C-alpha atoms as an extended CHARMM CRD file, in Angstrom:
* protein
*
       218  EXT
         1         1  UNK       CA             43.8330000000      114.2340000000      118.8290000000  PROA      1               0.0000000000
         2         2  UNK       CA             42.1240000000      112.5370000000      122.0160000000  PROA      2               0.0000000000
         3         3  UNK       CA             43.6480000000      109.2410000000      123.3790000000  PROA      3               0.0000000000
         4         4  UNK       CA             42.7000000000      106.2330000000      121.3410000000  PROA      4               0.0000000000
         5         5  UNK       CA             44.9720000000      103.2910000000      122.0110000000  PROA      5               0.0000000000
         6         6  UNK       CA             44.6190000000      101.4720000000      118.9800000000  PROA      6               0.0000000000
         7         7  UNK       CA             45.8210000000      104.7490000000      117.2430000000  PROA      7               0.0000000000
         8         8  UNK       CA             49.7860000000      104.3810000000      118.7170000000  PROA      8               0.0000000000
         9         9  UNK       CA             50.5180000000      107.7190000000      118.0840000000  PROA      9               0.0000000000
        10        10  UNK       CA             47.8480000000      109.3790000000      120.6110000000  PROA      10              0.0000000000
        11        11  UNK       CA             49.5030000000      107.5880000000      123.2680000000  PROA      11              0.0000000000
        12        12  UNK       CA             52.3860000000      110.0590000000      122.6840000000  PROA      12              0.0000000000
        13        13  UNK       CA             50.4410000000      112.9880000000      121.8590000000  PROA      13              0.0000000000
        14        14  UNK       CA             47.7890000000      113.0790000000      124.4340000000  PROA      14              0.0000000000
        15        15  UNK       CA             48.6780000000      115.3370000000      127.1350000000  PROA      15              0.0000000000
        16        16  UNK       CA             49.0090000000      113.6780000000      130.6420000000  PROA      16              0.0000000000
        17        17  UNK       CA             48.6950000000      116.9960000000      132.6660000000  PROA      17              0.0000000000
        18        18  UNK       CA             45.7360000000      119.5480000000      132.8720000000  PROA      18              0.0000000000
        19        19  UNK       CA             46.2480000000      122.2330000000      129.8810000000  PROA      19              0.0000000000
        20        20  UNK       CA             47.7240000000      125.7690000000      130.4640000000  PROA      20              0.0000000000
        21        21  UNK       CA             45.7240000000      128.8000000000      128.9430000000  PROA      21              0.0000000000
        22        22  UNK       CA             48.4730000000      130.5720000000      127.1110000000  PROA      22              0.0000000000
        23        23  UNK       CA             47.0710000000      134.0740000000      125.5830000000  PROA      23              0.0000000000
        24        24  UNK       CA             47.4860000000      134.4790000000      121.9390000000  PROA      24              0.0000000000
        25        25  UNK       CA             49.8740000000      137.0820000000      120.7350000000  PROA      25              0.0000000000
        26        26  UNK       CA             49.4020000000      139.6540000000      118.3350000000  PROA      26              0.0000000000
        27        27  UNK       CA             51.0090000000      137.8140000000      115.0770000000  PROA      27              0.0000000000
        28        28  UNK       CA             48.8920000000      134.7570000000      116.1200000000  PROA      28              0.0000000000
        29        29  UNK       CA             45.5580000000      136.3800000000      115.5620000000  PROA      29              0.0000000000
        30        30  UNK       CA             46.9710000000      138.5400000000      112.9210000000  PROA      30              0.0000000000
        31        31  UNK       CA             47.7440000000      137.6820000000      109.3060000000  PROA      31              0.0000000000
        32        32  UNK       CA             48.7220000000      135.7690000000      107.3110000000  PROA      32              0.0000000000
        33        33  UNK       CA             46.5050000000      137.2380000000      104.4280000000  PROA      33              0.0000000000
        34        34  UNK       CA             46.3690000000      135.3580000000      101.0880000000  PROA      34              0.0000000000
        35        35  UNK       CA             45.1230000000      137.4660000000       98.1180000000  PROA      35              0.0000000000
        36        36  UNK       CA             43.7250000000      135.6610000000       95.0500000000  PROA      36              0.0000000000
        37        37  UNK       CA             47.5850000000      137.0500000000       93.1510000000  PROA      37              0.0000000000
        38        38  UNK       CA             48.8610000000      134.5710000000       95.5740000000  PROA      38              0.0000000000
        39        39  UNK       CA             47.5640000000      131.3240000000       94.5970000000  PROA      39              0.0000000000
        40        40  UNK       CA             48.1970000000      130.3810000000       91.0720000000  PROA      40              0.0000000000
        41        41  UNK       CA             45.8490000000      129.4050000000       88.6610000000  PROA      41              0.0000000000
        42        42  UNK       CA             47.3320000000      125.3940000000       88.3350000000  PROA      42              0.0000000000
        43        43  UNK       CA             47.1930000000      125.2300000000       92.3050000000  PROA      43              0.0000000000
        44        44  UNK       CA             43.9720000000      123.5720000000       92.7130000000  PROA      44              0.0000000000
        45        45  UNK       CA             44.3480000000      121.2230000000       89.6730000000  PROA      45              0.0000000000
        46        46  UNK       CA             47.1730000000      118.9660000000       90.6930000000  PROA      46              0.0000000000
        47        47  UNK       CA             47.1780000000      117.2460000000       87.2070000000  PROA      47              0.0000000000
        48        48  UNK       CA             48.4530000000      119.9830000000       85.6790000000  PROA      48              0.0000000000
        49        49  UNK       CA             51.5650000000      120.9490000000       87.7230000000  PROA      49              0.0000000000
        50        50  UNK       CA             54.0140000000      119.2040000000       85.8400000000  PROA      50              0.0000000000
        51        51  UNK       CA             54.9020000000      118.6490000000       82.1430000000  PROA      51              0.0000000000
        52        52  UNK       CA             53.5310000000      114.9950000000       81.9150000000  PROA      52              0.0000000000
        53        53  UNK       CA             49.8450000000      113.6730000000       82.9370000000  PROA      53              0.0000000000
        54        54  UNK       CA             49.7400000000      111.6060000000       86.2450000000  PROA      54              0.0000000000
        55        55  UNK       CA             48.9840000000      107.9940000000       86.4370000000  PROA      55              0.0000000000
        56        56  UNK       CA             45.8850000000      107.2500000000       88.1320000000  PROA      56              0.0000000000
        57        57  UNK       CA             42.1680000000      108.0820000000       88.3150000000  PROA      57              0.0000000000
        58        58  UNK       CA             41.1330000000      111.3840000000       87.7230000000  PROA      58              0.0000000000
        59        59  UNK       CA             38.5820000000      112.9790000000       90.3530000000  PROA      59              0.0000000000
        60        60  UNK       CA             36.9770000000      116.0760000000       90.9450000000  PROA      60              0.0000000000
        61        61  UNK       CA             36.5980000000      117.0450000000       94.6140000000  PROA      61              0.0000000000
        62        62  UNK       CA             34.4880000000      120.0820000000       95.2470000000  PROA      62              0.0000000000
        63        63  UNK       CA             32.3330000000      121.3450000000       98.5190000000  PROA      63              0.0000000000
        64        64  UNK       CA             31.4570000000      124.6110000000      100.5300000000  PROA      64              0.0000000000
        65        65  UNK       CA             33.1250000000      125.5860000000      103.4480000000  PROA      65              0.0000000000
        66        66  UNK       CA             30.4610000000      126.5820000000      106.1160000000  PROA      66              0.0000000000
        67        67  UNK       CA             30.1770000000      127.7470000000      109.1220000000  PROA      67              0.0000000000
        68        68  UNK       CA             27.5460000000      126.5700000000      112.2990000000  PROA      68              0.0000000000
        69        69  UNK       CA             24.6600000000      128.7550000000      111.0440000000  PROA      69              0.0000000000
        70        70  UNK       CA             25.1150000000      127.1760000000      107.4500000000  PROA      70              0.0000000000
        71        71  UNK       CA             26.3820000000      130.2500000000      106.3910000000  PROA      71              0.0000000000
        72        72  UNK       CA             29.1010000000      130.0000000000      103.4490000000  PROA      72              0.0000000000
        73        73  UNK       CA             32.8800000000      131.1230000000      104.2780000000  PROA      73              0.0000000000
        74        74  UNK       CA             34.3100000000      132.9470000000      101.8650000000  PROA      74              0.0000000000
        75        75  UNK       CA             37.8470000000      133.6710000000      100.7180000000  PROA      75              0.0000000000
        76        76  UNK       CA             39.4110000000      130.6360000000      103.0630000000  PROA      76              0.0000000000
        77        77  UNK       CA             42.6580000000      129.1000000000      102.2400000000  PROA      77              0.0000000000
        78        78  UNK       CA             42.1200000000      125.4970000000      101.5520000000  PROA      78              0.0000000000
        79        79  UNK       CA             45.3110000000      123.0550000000      101.1740000000  PROA      79              0.0000000000
        80        80  UNK       CA             45.1770000000      119.3330000000      100.2200000000  PROA      80              0.0000000000
        81        81  UNK       CA             47.8990000000      116.9390000000      100.2560000000  PROA      81              0.0000000000
        82        82  UNK       CA             47.7020000000      113.0810000000       99.6350000000  PROA      82              0.0000000000
        83        83  UNK       CA             49.3460000000      110.1880000000       98.1930000000  PROA      83              0.0000000000
        84        84  UNK       CA             50.0200000000      108.9670000000       94.5810000000  PROA      84              0.0000000000
        85        85  UNK       CA             47.8530000000      106.5680000000       92.6770000000  PROA      85              0.0000000000
        86        86  UNK       CA             50.0880000000      103.8040000000       94.1430000000  PROA      86              0.0000000000
        87        87  UNK       CA             49.8380000000      105.0300000000       97.6720000000  PROA      87              0.0000000000
        88        88  UNK       CA             53.1660000000      106.6990000000       98.1260000000  PROA      88              0.0000000000
        89        89  UNK       CA             53.5970000000      110.4170000000       99.2470000000  PROA      89              0.0000000000
        90        90  UNK       CA             56.1700000000      113.1140000000       97.3860000000  PROA      90              0.0000000000
        91        91  UNK       CA             58.4910000000      112.8370000000      100.1340000000  PROA      91              0.0000000000
        92        92  UNK       CA             61.7040000000      111.2000000000      101.1540000000  PROA      92              0.0000000000
        93        93  UNK       CA             61.0100000000      110.0940000000      104.0950000000  PROA      93              0.0000000000
        94        94  UNK       CA             58.1850000000      107.5030000000      102.2890000000  PROA      94              0.0000000000
        95        95  UNK       CA             59.9880000000      104.3170000000      101.7570000000  PROA      95              0.0000000000
        96        96  UNK       CA             56.7640000000      102.4380000000      100.9270000000  PROA      96              0.0000000000
        97        97  UNK       CA             57.9440000000      100.1650000000       97.9950000000  PROA      97              0.0000000000
        98        98  UNK       CA             55.3990000000      101.2150000000       95.4350000000  PROA      98              0.0000000000
        99        99  UNK       CA             56.4340000000      103.7530000000       92.2970000000  PROA      99              0.0000000000
       100       100  UNK       CA             56.9020000000      107.6630000000       92.4400000000  PROA      100             0.0000000000
       101       101  UNK       CA             55.2460000000      109.4400000000       89.8300000000  PROA      101             0.0000000000
       102       102  UNK       CA             57.0690000000      112.0500000000       88.2500000000  PROA      102             0.0000000000
       103       103  UNK       CA             54.0830000000      113.9950000000       87.2090000000  PROA      103             0.0000000000
       104       104  UNK       CA             52.1650000000      113.8840000000       90.7820000000  PROA      104             0.0000000000
       105       105  UNK       CA             53.5220000000      116.0630000000       93.7010000000  PROA      105             0.0000000000
       106       106  UNK       CA             50.5130000000      115.6630000000       95.5610000000  PROA      106             0.0000000000
       107       107  UNK       CA             49.9240000000      118.9360000000       96.8880000000  PROA      107             0.0000000000
       108       108  UNK       CA             47.1380000000      121.7210000000       95.7810000000  PROA      108             0.0000000000
       109       109  UNK       CA             45.5930000000      124.6630000000       97.3010000000  PROA      109             0.0000000000
       110       110  UNK       CA             42.2740000000      126.9530000000       96.7760000000  PROA      110             0.0000000000
       111       111  UNK       CA             40.5620000000      130.0770000000       97.9550000000  PROA      111             0.0000000000
       112       112  UNK       CA             36.7430000000      129.5990000000       98.4940000000  PROA      112             0.0000000000
       113       113  UNK       CA             34.8530000000      131.7730000000       96.5190000000  PROA      113             0.0000000000
       114       114  UNK       CA             32.0320000000      134.3130000000       97.5630000000  PROA      114             0.0000000000
       115       115  UNK       CA             29.4790000000      131.5110000000       98.3590000000  PROA      115             0.0000000000
       116       116  UNK       CA             32.1720000000      129.1360000000      100.0490000000  PROA      116             0.0000000000
       117       117  UNK       CA             33.0820000000      126.9840000000       97.5070000000  PROA      117             0.0000000000
       118       118  UNK       CA             36.3530000000      125.3770000000       96.7160000000  PROA      118             0.0000000000
       119       119  UNK       CA             37.3810000000      122.7030000000       93.9420000000  PROA      119             0.0000000000
       120       120  UNK       CA             40.1860000000      120.5980000000       93.1110000000  PROA      120             0.0000000000
       121       121  UNK       CA             40.9430000000      118.3380000000       90.3350000000  PROA      121             0.0000000000
       122       122  UNK       CA             43.2220000000      115.5550000000       91.0640000000  PROA      122             0.0000000000
       123       123  UNK       CA             44.0830000000      111.8980000000       91.3630000000  PROA      123             0.0000000000
       124       124  UNK       CA             42.3030000000      109.3390000000       93.4880000000  PROA      124             0.0000000000
       125       125  UNK       CA             44.8940000000      108.2540000000       96.0900000000  PROA      125             0.0000000000
       126       126  UNK       CA             46.0640000000      104.6300000000       96.8430000000  PROA      126             0.0000000000
       127       127  UNK       CA             45.9920000000      103.0200000000      100.1540000000  PROA      127             0.0000000000
       128       128  UNK       CA             49.5520000000      102.1050000000      101.9400000000  PROA      128             0.0000000000
       129       129  UNK       CA             50.7830000000      100.6450000000      104.8540000000  PROA      129             0.0000000000
       130       130  UNK       CA             51.9180000000      102.6860000000      107.9070000000  PROA      130             0.0000000000
       131       131  UNK       CA             53.0860000000      100.4220000000      110.4070000000  PROA      131             0.0000000000
       132       132  UNK       CA             50.8870000000      101.3210000000      113.4730000000  PROA      132             0.0000000000
       133       133  UNK       CA             49.8830000000       97.2380000000      113.7970000000  PROA      133             0.0000000000
       134       134  UNK       CA             50.1860000000       94.1280000000      112.2450000000  PROA      134             0.0000000000
       135       135  UNK       CA             48.8920000000       94.3690000000      108.4060000000  PROA      135             0.0000000000
       136       136  UNK       CA             48.0450000000       97.8130000000      108.7850000000  PROA      136             0.0000000000
       137       137  UNK       CA             46.7010000000      100.0740000000      105.9790000000  PROA      137             0.0000000000
       138       138  UNK       CA             45.1770000000      103.4780000000      105.6170000000  PROA      138             0.0000000000
       139       139  UNK       CA             42.2730000000      103.8700000000      103.4220000000  PROA      139             0.0000000000
       140       140  UNK       CA             42.7490000000      106.1210000000      100.1810000000  PROA      140             0.0000000000
       141       141  UNK       CA             42.1400000000      109.7210000000      101.7000000000  PROA      141             0.0000000000
       142       142  UNK       CA             43.1680000000      113.4930000000      101.1520000000  PROA      142             0.0000000000
       143       143  UNK       CA             44.0340000000      115.6040000000      103.7120000000  PROA      143             0.0000000000
       144       144  UNK       CA             42.7490000000      118.8040000000      103.9940000000  PROA      144             0.0000000000
       145       145  UNK       CA             43.8750000000      122.3990000000      105.9110000000  PROA      145             0.0000000000
       146       146  UNK       CA             42.1670000000      124.9800000000      106.1130000000  PROA      146             0.0000000000
       147       147  UNK       CA             43.3740000000      128.4220000000      107.3040000000  PROA      147             0.0000000000
       148       148  UNK       CA             41.4430000000      131.5120000000      108.8750000000  PROA      148             0.0000000000
       149       149  UNK       CA             42.6590000000      134.8760000000      109.4230000000  PROA      149             0.0000000000
       150       150  UNK       CA             45.6860000000      133.6110000000      111.3060000000  PROA      150             0.0000000000
       151       151  UNK       CA             47.8150000000      130.3020000000      111.8160000000  PROA      151             0.0000000000
       152       152  UNK       CA             46.2270000000      129.8860000000      115.2300000000  PROA      152             0.0000000000
       153       153  UNK       CA             42.7770000000      129.3080000000      113.2420000000  PROA      153             0.0000000000
       154       154  UNK       CA             44.2770000000      126.7600000000      111.1440000000  PROA      154             0.0000000000
       155       155  UNK       CA             41.8940000000      123.4730000000      111.0950000000  PROA      155             0.0000000000
       156       156  UNK       CA             43.1370000000      120.0310000000      109.3220000000  PROA      156             0.0000000000
       157       157  UNK       CA             41.0050000000      117.1950000000      108.5590000000  PROA      157             0.0000000000
       158       158  UNK       CA             40.9490000000      114.2850000000      106.1880000000  PROA      158             0.0000000000
       159       159  UNK       CA             38.5640000000      112.9280000000      103.5000000000  PROA      159             0.0000000000
       160       160  UNK       CA             37.6010000000      109.5920000000      102.7610000000  PROA      160             0.0000000000
       161       161  UNK       CA             35.7210000000      107.9510000000       99.7970000000  PROA      161             0.0000000000
       162       162  UNK       CA             32.4800000000      106.0530000000       99.9830000000  PROA      162             0.0000000000
       163       163  UNK       CA             32.7740000000      102.2420000000      100.2170000000  PROA      163             0.0000000000
       164       164  UNK       CA             36.1800000000      101.5230000000      101.3700000000  PROA      164             0.0000000000
       165       165  UNK       CA             36.7290000000       98.4070000000      103.1360000000  PROA      165             0.0000000000
       166       166  UNK       CA             39.5720000000       99.7610000000      104.8880000000  PROA      166             0.0000000000
       167       167  UNK       CA             37.9590000000      102.0830000000      106.6410000000  PROA      167             0.0000000000
       168       168  UNK       CA             36.5540000000       99.5450000000      109.4510000000  PROA      168             0.0000000000
       169       169  UNK       CA             40.1780000000       98.9160000000      110.4120000000  PROA      169             0.0000000000
       170       170  UNK       CA             41.4070000000      102.2470000000      110.3180000000  PROA      170             0.0000000000
       171       171  UNK       CA             42.3750000000      103.4230000000      113.4920000000  PROA      171             0.0000000000
       172       172  UNK       CA             42.5770000000      106.8630000000      112.7440000000  PROA      172             0.0000000000
       173       173  UNK       CA             39.0070000000      106.7400000000      111.2680000000  PROA      173             0.0000000000
       174       174  UNK       CA             37.7020000000      104.4960000000      114.2220000000  PROA      174             0.0000000000
       175       175  UNK       CA             38.8340000000      106.8670000000      116.7520000000  PROA      175             0.0000000000
       176       176  UNK       CA             36.1330000000      109.1400000000      116.2910000000  PROA      176             0.0000000000
       177       177  UNK       CA             33.3930000000      107.9780000000      118.8880000000  PROA      177             0.0000000000
       178       178  UNK       CA             30.4930000000      109.5530000000      116.9190000000  PROA      178             0.0000000000
       179       179  UNK       CA             29.4470000000      107.1570000000      113.8970000000  PROA      179             0.0000000000
       180       180  UNK       CA             27.4270000000      110.3720000000      112.3010000000  PROA      180             0.0000000000
       181       181  UNK       CA             30.5270000000      112.2560000000      112.7720000000  PROA      181             0.0000000000
       182       182  UNK       CA             32.6170000000      109.3290000000      110.8910000000  PROA      182             0.0000000000
       183       183  UNK       CA             30.3490000000      109.9640000000      107.7620000000  PROA      183             0.0000000000
       184       184  UNK       CA             31.1250000000      113.7160000000      107.8060000000  PROA      184             0.0000000000
       185       185  UNK       CA             34.1890000000      112.5730000000      106.7740000000  PROA      185             0.0000000000
       186       186  UNK       CA             33.3350000000      110.4490000000      103.8990000000  PROA      186             0.0000000000
       187       187  UNK       CA             32.8820000000      112.5450000000      100.6900000000  PROA      187             0.0000000000
       188       188  UNK       CA             29.9650000000      111.4830000000       98.2570000000  PROA      188             0.0000000000
       189       189  UNK       CA             29.9920000000      110.6090000000       94.6450000000  PROA      189             0.0000000000
       190       190  UNK       CA             28.4110000000      113.1930000000       92.4570000000  PROA      190             0.0000000000
       191       191  UNK       CA             26.9640000000      112.9450000000       89.0930000000  PROA      191             0.0000000000
       192       192  UNK       CA             26.5160000000      116.8950000000       88.7320000000  PROA      192             0.0000000000
       193       193  UNK       CA             30.1360000000      116.9790000000       89.9920000000  PROA      193             0.0000000000
       194       194  UNK       CA             31.5650000000      114.5140000000       87.2060000000  PROA      194             0.0000000000
       195       195  UNK       CA             32.6580000000      115.3760000000       83.9320000000  PROA      195             0.0000000000
       196       196  UNK       CA             31.5090000000      113.0100000000       80.6920000000  PROA      196             0.0000000000
       197       197  UNK       CA             34.8250000000      110.8550000000       79.7210000000  PROA      197             0.0000000000
       198       198  UNK       CA             37.2340000000      112.6740000000       81.8240000000  PROA      198             0.0000000000
       199       199  UNK       CA             36.4680000000      112.4580000000       85.7680000000  PROA      199             0.0000000000
       200       200  UNK       CA             34.4650000000      111.5580000000       88.7240000000  PROA      200             0.0000000000
       201       201  UNK       CA             33.3090000000      114.1360000000       91.1270000000  PROA      201             0.0000000000
       202       202  UNK       CA             32.9060000000      113.9810000000       94.7680000000  PROA      202             0.0000000000
       203       203  UNK       CA             31.3790000000      116.3570000000       97.1010000000  PROA      203             0.0000000000
       204       204  UNK       CA             33.0890000000      117.1340000000      100.7120000000  PROA      204             0.0000000000
       205       205  UNK       CA             31.3510000000      120.0810000000      102.2500000000  PROA      205             0.0000000000
       206       206  UNK       CA             33.1680000000      121.4010000000      105.2460000000  PROA      206             0.0000000000
       207       207  UNK       CA             31.3360000000      122.3010000000      108.6910000000  PROA      207             0.0000000000
       208       208  UNK       CA             33.3940000000      124.5020000000      111.0430000000  PROA      208             0.0000000000
       209       209  UNK       CA             31.4280000000      124.6280000000      114.2160000000  PROA      209             0.0000000000
       210       210  UNK       CA             28.4640000000      123.4570000000      115.6340000000  PROA      210             0.0000000000
       211       211  UNK       CA             26.4150000000      120.1060000000      116.6190000000  PROA      211             0.0000000000
       212       212  UNK       CA             27.3760000000      119.2440000000      112.9070000000  PROA      212             0.0000000000
       213       213  UNK       CA             30.9510000000      120.0230000000      112.4220000000  PROA      213             0.0000000000
       214       214  UNK       CA             33.3760000000      118.1160000000      110.5090000000  PROA      214             0.0000000000
       215       215  UNK       CA             35.6370000000      116.5880000000      112.8470000000  PROA      215             0.0000000000
       216       216  UNK       CA             39.1500000000      117.9390000000      112.9510000000  PROA      216             0.0000000000
       217       217  UNK       CA             42.3960000000      116.6460000000      114.1320000000  PROA      217             0.0000000000
       218       218  UNK       CA             43.7680000000      118.1230000000      117.8570000000  PROA      218             0.0000000000
């Protein structure tokens, strides 16, 4: 993450000394290997991981993982985590006074198929306060993590929703200086993905490298 004073955490995270090159060890450039058997049938569907239905607006998030040449990236592990519909994470350190949902943990994973596509079924997350500045609220978002062949190749980003008025006030979103790059973090409503009378669909493609790369967290 580059220094962006309005996002207070970057003041502590940004290096103050020149970077030092450290060669990767064998354990960093090999494994872990994720086979299809390691991803359960319900891992991609965050609405089916508990006995009851979670509260909130059901959505489908689908997209394609691509390299800088527009080629699909198959067999890539995609993980997501998010707040529930009330804007609260299933985590002991989240003390936001919003209700917990016993039927929603807010974490899922999927492998991209042979054409680089992934799909998740989940609940649209709510906004929540986060204390970065006076009256600070994070827009609705879903965290994405992508694994290549090793932990050293892990990439993390966030997906936002179209038309969210909070995006203009969010230092994390605004810390990306290029407006076109910021727009690549916003999903697109997709009627083809939408399931009639069941769930709205959103498309979120992820480009790993190149001039059109999805912005990732440092």
